[in-house]
Amino acid sequence: MKNSLIFLAVLTFSQFLIAQVGIGTVNPEARLDIVSTNSGILIPRVALTSITDASTVINPTGGTIAASTLVYNDSTGGLTPAGYYYWQNSQWNQLASTSQKQVHFGKILVSASGVINVSGVGFSPKSVEFVAINRVQDFNTGAYRANGNNTNDIRMAGGMTTGYAQINGTSIDQQVISNGFSGSSINNIGTYSSISHCIAAFFVNNNGEPIHDDGSPNSGSDSQNGLISASLQSFDDDGFTLNFDNFLAGSTTSNRTNQMVIIYKAYR
């Protein structure tokens, strides 16, 4: 008889564990139903160090963090801004709110090849758009023109570029298209596209041929082939990282310097 009572108690308790749970109500309408008119619930508050931090929050069973795990990041561990984050695709993703910035406009001035870390976005972007016009030399130059007519080098090379980069699962998709023309002639133009870059500037002479890396139309090493090109390497906690693998710097003599102002739009 005693064993029967114990078995009945265990069975009843097991059924209770898998039944709906009501807090503040005796008639729960979901697996967990909390009813209150003057208080809320507190989600665990943690200090995440980065969007890929997989050690601050643990799975009690010893496995990897379960998808949809929700925490409140207090921003004291390195990951900003503070807010609710959920785990998905091996990273923390912030829940959007009306008080959070969703889009950020910014600008970059580039004058040489190499890696550029863009920060100050205010969030970890998921996609970025880029647009630029060849040889815009600074953020506030006012009117600018080549130093002389019919020079047939980088000083007379114009063009425009547009591109994007976006997260696609665990990889980054990017695309750029650009054109180039010469102010010394309207006989021909050049175009360029790439699925491995998001920024590019194409410089051509009056015959539509790529200008060489010494700023002239018919000499130089051709190693840069009239191009500025960059790929987006990573989306970071507060911005993104670009790698300019090519940059047509032009000659150090006369007025053949070459800088490029890039305007970007980053999306949360």
Coordinates of C-alpha atoms in Angstrom, one line a residue:
M1 CA 0.0 0.0 0.0
K2 CA 2.8 2.4 0.9
N3 CA 4.6 1.7 -2.4
S4 CA 1.4 2.3 -4.3
L5 CA 1.0 5.7 -2.6
I6 CA 4.5 6.7 -3.5
F7 CA 4.1 5.6 -7.1
L8 CA 0.8 7.7 -7.3
A9 CA 2.6 10.7 -5.8
V10 CA 5.5 10.5 -8.3
L11 CA 3.1 10.0 -11.2
T12 CA 1.1 13.0 -10.1
F13 CA 4.2 15.2 -9.7
S14 CA 5.5 14.1 -13.1
Q15 CA 2.3 15.2 -14.7
F16 CA 2.4 18.5 -12.9
L17 CA 5.9 19.1 -14.2
I18 CA 4.8 18.8 -17.9
A19 CA 1.5 20.7 -17.4
Q20 CA 1.0 24.4 -17.8
V21 CA 2.4 26.6 -15.0
G22 CA 0.5 29.6 -13.8
I23 CA 2.0 32.4 -11.7
G24 CA -0.7 34.8 -10.5
T25 CA -3.4 32.7 -12.1
V26 CA -5.0 29.3 -11.5
N27 CA -6.0 28.9 -15.1
P28 CA -2.7 29.1 -17.2
E29 CA -3.3 29.5 -20.9
A30 CA 0.2 28.5 -22.0
R31 CA 3.0 26.3 -20.8
L32 CA 4.0 29.3 -18.6
D33 CA 1.4 32.0 -17.9
I34 CA 2.4 35.0 -15.7
V35 CA -0.3 37.4 -14.7
S36 CA 0.5 40.6 -12.9
T37 CA -0.7 44.2 -12.9
N38 CA 2.2 45.9 -11.1
S39 CA 5.4 43.9 -11.8
G40 CA 7.4 42.3 -14.6
I41 CA 9.9 39.5 -15.0
L42 CA 13.7 39.9 -14.9
I43 CA 15.8 38.3 -17.6
P44 CA 19.3 37.2 -16.5
R45 CA 21.6 40.2 -16.6
V46 CA 25.1 39.4 -18.0
A47 CA 28.3 41.2 -19.2
L48 CA 28.9 39.9 -22.7
T49 CA 32.4 40.6 -24.1
S50 CA 31.6 40.3 -27.8
I51 CA 28.9 39.1 -30.2
T52 CA 30.6 35.7 -30.4
D53 CA 31.1 35.4 -26.6
A54 CA 30.3 31.8 -25.9
S55 CA 31.6 31.5 -22.3
T56 CA 29.9 34.2 -20.2
V57 CA 26.5 32.4 -20.7
I58 CA 26.6 28.6 -20.5
N59 CA 24.3 25.7 -21.3
P60 CA 23.6 23.9 -18.0
T61 CA 23.6 20.6 -19.8
G62 CA 27.2 21.2 -20.9
G63 CA 26.5 21.6 -24.6
T64 CA 26.7 24.6 -26.8
I65 CA 24.4 27.6 -26.1
A66 CA 20.9 26.8 -27.3
A67 CA 19.5 28.9 -30.1
S68 CA 17.0 31.5 -28.9
T69 CA 18.8 31.8 -25.4
L70 CA 17.8 35.3 -24.2
V71 CA 19.8 37.6 -21.9
Y72 CA 20.1 41.2 -21.0
N73 CA 23.6 42.5 -21.7
D74 CA 24.5 45.3 -19.4
S75 CA 27.3 46.6 -21.7
T76 CA 30.0 46.4 -19.0
G77 CA 31.9 43.5 -20.5
G78 CA 32.8 45.0 -23.8
L79 CA 29.8 44.4 -26.0
T80 CA 27.8 47.6 -26.6
P81 CA 25.1 48.9 -26.5
A82 CA 23.2 47.5 -23.5
G83 CA 20.0 45.6 -24.3
Y84 CA 18.4 42.3 -24.9
Y85 CA 20.4 39.8 -26.9
Y86 CA 19.5 36.3 -28.2
W87 CA 21.8 33.6 -29.4
Q88 CA 21.5 32.5 -33.1
N89 CA 24.0 31.4 -35.8
S90 CA 26.8 31.2 -33.2
Q91 CA 26.5 34.9 -32.2
W92 CA 24.5 37.3 -30.0
N93 CA 21.9 39.3 -31.9
Q94 CA 20.4 42.4 -30.3
L95 CA 16.6 42.8 -30.2
A96 CA 15.7 46.0 -32.0
S97 CA 13.8 48.7 -30.2
T98 CA 12.4 52.1 -31.2
S99 CA 15.1 53.9 -29.2
Q100 CA 17.9 52.2 -31.0
K101 CA 19.6 53.5 -34.2
Q102 CA 18.8 51.3 -37.1
V103 CA 20.8 53.0 -39.9
H104 CA 24.2 54.9 -39.7
F105 CA 25.6 57.2 -42.4
G106 CA 29.3 57.7 -42.5
K107 CA 32.3 58.6 -44.6
I108 CA 35.9 57.3 -45.1
L109 CA 38.9 59.1 -46.7
V110 CA 41.3 56.6 -48.3
S111 CA 44.8 57.5 -49.6
A112 CA 46.7 54.1 -49.7
S113 CA 46.2 50.4 -49.7
G114 CA 45.9 48.4 -46.5
V115 CA 43.3 47.6 -43.8
I116 CA 40.9 50.2 -42.5
N117 CA 38.9 49.6 -39.4
V118 CA 35.7 51.7 -39.5
S119 CA 34.2 52.3 -36.1
G120 CA 31.6 54.6 -34.4
V121 CA 28.6 53.0 -36.1
G122 CA 26.9 52.4 -32.8
F123 CA 25.9 48.8 -33.5
S124 CA 27.2 45.7 -35.3
P125 CA 25.9 46.1 -38.9
K126 CA 24.5 43.3 -41.0
S127 CA 24.9 45.1 -44.3
V128 CA 26.6 48.2 -45.7
E129 CA 26.1 50.2 -48.9
F130 CA 29.0 52.2 -50.5
V131 CA 29.1 55.0 -53.1
A132 CA 32.0 57.2 -54.2
I133 CA 33.2 59.4 -57.1
N134 CA 36.7 59.1 -58.3
R135 CA 39.3 61.6 -57.0
V136 CA 37.2 63.5 -54.6
Q137 CA 40.2 64.5 -52.6
D138 CA 38.9 65.4 -49.1
F139 CA 35.7 65.8 -47.1
N140 CA 35.5 69.6 -47.7
T141 CA 37.6 70.6 -50.7
G142 CA 35.0 72.7 -52.4
A143 CA 35.4 73.0 -56.1
Y144 CA 38.3 70.9 -57.5
R145 CA 39.6 70.3 -61.0
A146 CA 42.7 68.8 -62.7
N147 CA 45.8 70.9 -62.8
G148 CA 45.8 71.5 -66.6
N149 CA 44.0 70.4 -69.7
N150 CA 44.4 67.2 -71.8
T151 CA 47.0 65.7 -69.4
N152 CA 45.7 62.2 -70.1
D153 CA 46.6 60.8 -66.7
I154 CA 45.0 60.3 -63.4
R155 CA 44.3 64.0 -63.0
M156 CA 41.8 63.8 -65.9
A157 CA 40.3 60.4 -64.9
G158 CA 36.7 60.4 -63.6
G159 CA 34.1 57.8 -62.7
M160 CA 31.8 56.5 -60.0
T161 CA 31.4 53.4 -57.9
T162 CA 28.6 51.7 -56.0
G163 CA 28.6 48.5 -54.0
Y164 CA 27.4 46.6 -51.0
A165 CA 28.3 43.9 -48.5
Q166 CA 26.0 41.9 -46.4
I167 CA 26.0 38.9 -44.0
N168 CA 24.7 35.7 -45.6
G169 CA 24.7 33.1 -42.9
T170 CA 28.3 32.6 -41.9
S171 CA 29.7 34.2 -45.0
I172 CA 29.8 37.7 -46.5
D173 CA 28.2 38.5 -49.9
Q174 CA 29.5 41.6 -51.7
Q175 CA 29.3 43.2 -55.1
V176 CA 30.7 46.4 -56.8
I177 CA 30.2 48.1 -60.1
S178 CA 32.1 51.1 -61.4
N179 CA 32.9 53.0 -64.5
G180 CA 35.8 55.2 -65.7
F181 CA 36.2 57.9 -68.3
S182 CA 38.8 60.5 -69.3
G183 CA 38.2 64.2 -69.3
S184 CA 40.7 64.4 -72.2
S185 CA 38.3 62.6 -74.5
I186 CA 34.8 61.1 -74.9
N187 CA 35.9 58.5 -77.3
N188 CA 35.7 55.6 -74.9
I189 CA 34.9 54.6 -71.3
G190 CA 35.8 51.6 -69.1
T191 CA 33.7 49.5 -66.7
Y192 CA 34.5 47.2 -63.9
S193 CA 32.6 44.7 -61.6
S194 CA 33.5 42.2 -59.0
I195 CA 31.8 39.8 -56.6
S196 CA 34.8 39.8 -54.3
H197 CA 34.9 43.5 -53.6
C198 CA 32.4 46.2 -52.4
I199 CA 34.4 49.3 -53.4
A200 CA 36.3 50.0 -56.6
A201 CA 37.4 52.9 -58.7
F202 CA 38.4 52.4 -62.3
F203 CA 40.8 55.0 -64.0
V204 CA 41.2 55.1 -67.8
N205 CA 43.0 57.2 -70.3
N206 CA 41.4 58.8 -73.4
N207 CA 41.2 55.4 -75.1
G208 CA 39.4 53.7 -72.3
E209 CA 42.6 51.9 -71.3
P210 CA 43.5 51.4 -67.6
I211 CA 45.9 54.0 -66.4
H212 CA 49.1 52.5 -65.0
D213 CA 50.4 52.8 -61.5
D214 CA 52.7 55.7 -62.1
G215 CA 49.8 57.9 -63.2
S216 CA 50.6 57.7 -66.9
P217 CA 48.7 55.9 -69.8
N218 CA 51.6 54.1 -71.3
S219 CA 54.2 53.1 -68.7
G220 CA 54.4 51.7 -65.2
S221 CA 54.2 48.2 -63.9
D222 CA 50.5 47.6 -64.6
S223 CA 50.3 45.8 -61.3
Q224 CA 47.4 47.9 -60.2
N225 CA 45.8 48.3 -63.6
G226 CA 44.0 51.6 -62.9
L227 CA 42.1 50.3 -59.9
I228 CA 41.2 51.1 -56.4
S229 CA 39.5 48.0 -54.9
A230 CA 38.5 46.9 -51.4
S231 CA 36.7 44.0 -49.9
L232 CA 34.8 43.9 -46.6
Q233 CA 36.7 41.5 -44.3
S234 CA 34.4 41.4 -41.2
F235 CA 31.4 43.0 -39.5
D236 CA 32.6 44.2 -36.1
D237 CA 30.8 45.1 -32.8
D238 CA 30.9 48.8 -33.6
G239 CA 31.5 48.9 -37.4
F240 CA 33.4 46.9 -40.0
T241 CA 36.8 46.2 -41.5
L242 CA 37.9 46.9 -45.1
N243 CA 40.9 45.7 -46.9
F244 CA 42.1 47.9 -49.8
D245 CA 44.1 45.4 -51.8
N246 CA 44.7 47.9 -54.7
F247 CA 45.2 51.6 -54.6
L248 CA 46.3 53.7 -57.6
A249 CA 48.2 56.4 -55.7
G250 CA 49.5 58.3 -58.8
S251 CA 52.7 60.1 -59.1
T252 CA 54.4 62.0 -56.3
T253 CA 55.2 64.8 -58.7
S254 CA 53.0 67.6 -60.0
N255 CA 49.4 67.3 -58.9
R256 CA 48.8 63.6 -59.3
T257 CA 47.9 62.7 -55.7
N258 CA 44.9 60.5 -55.4
Q259 CA 42.5 60.3 -52.5
M260 CA 39.0 58.9 -52.4
V261 CA 36.0 59.9 -50.2
I262 CA 33.6 57.0 -49.7
I263 CA 30.1 57.5 -48.3
Y264 CA 28.5 54.5 -46.7
K265 CA 25.2 53.5 -45.1
A266 CA 25.3 50.8 -42.5
Y267 CA 22.2 48.9 -41.4
R268 CA 21.6 47.1 -38.1

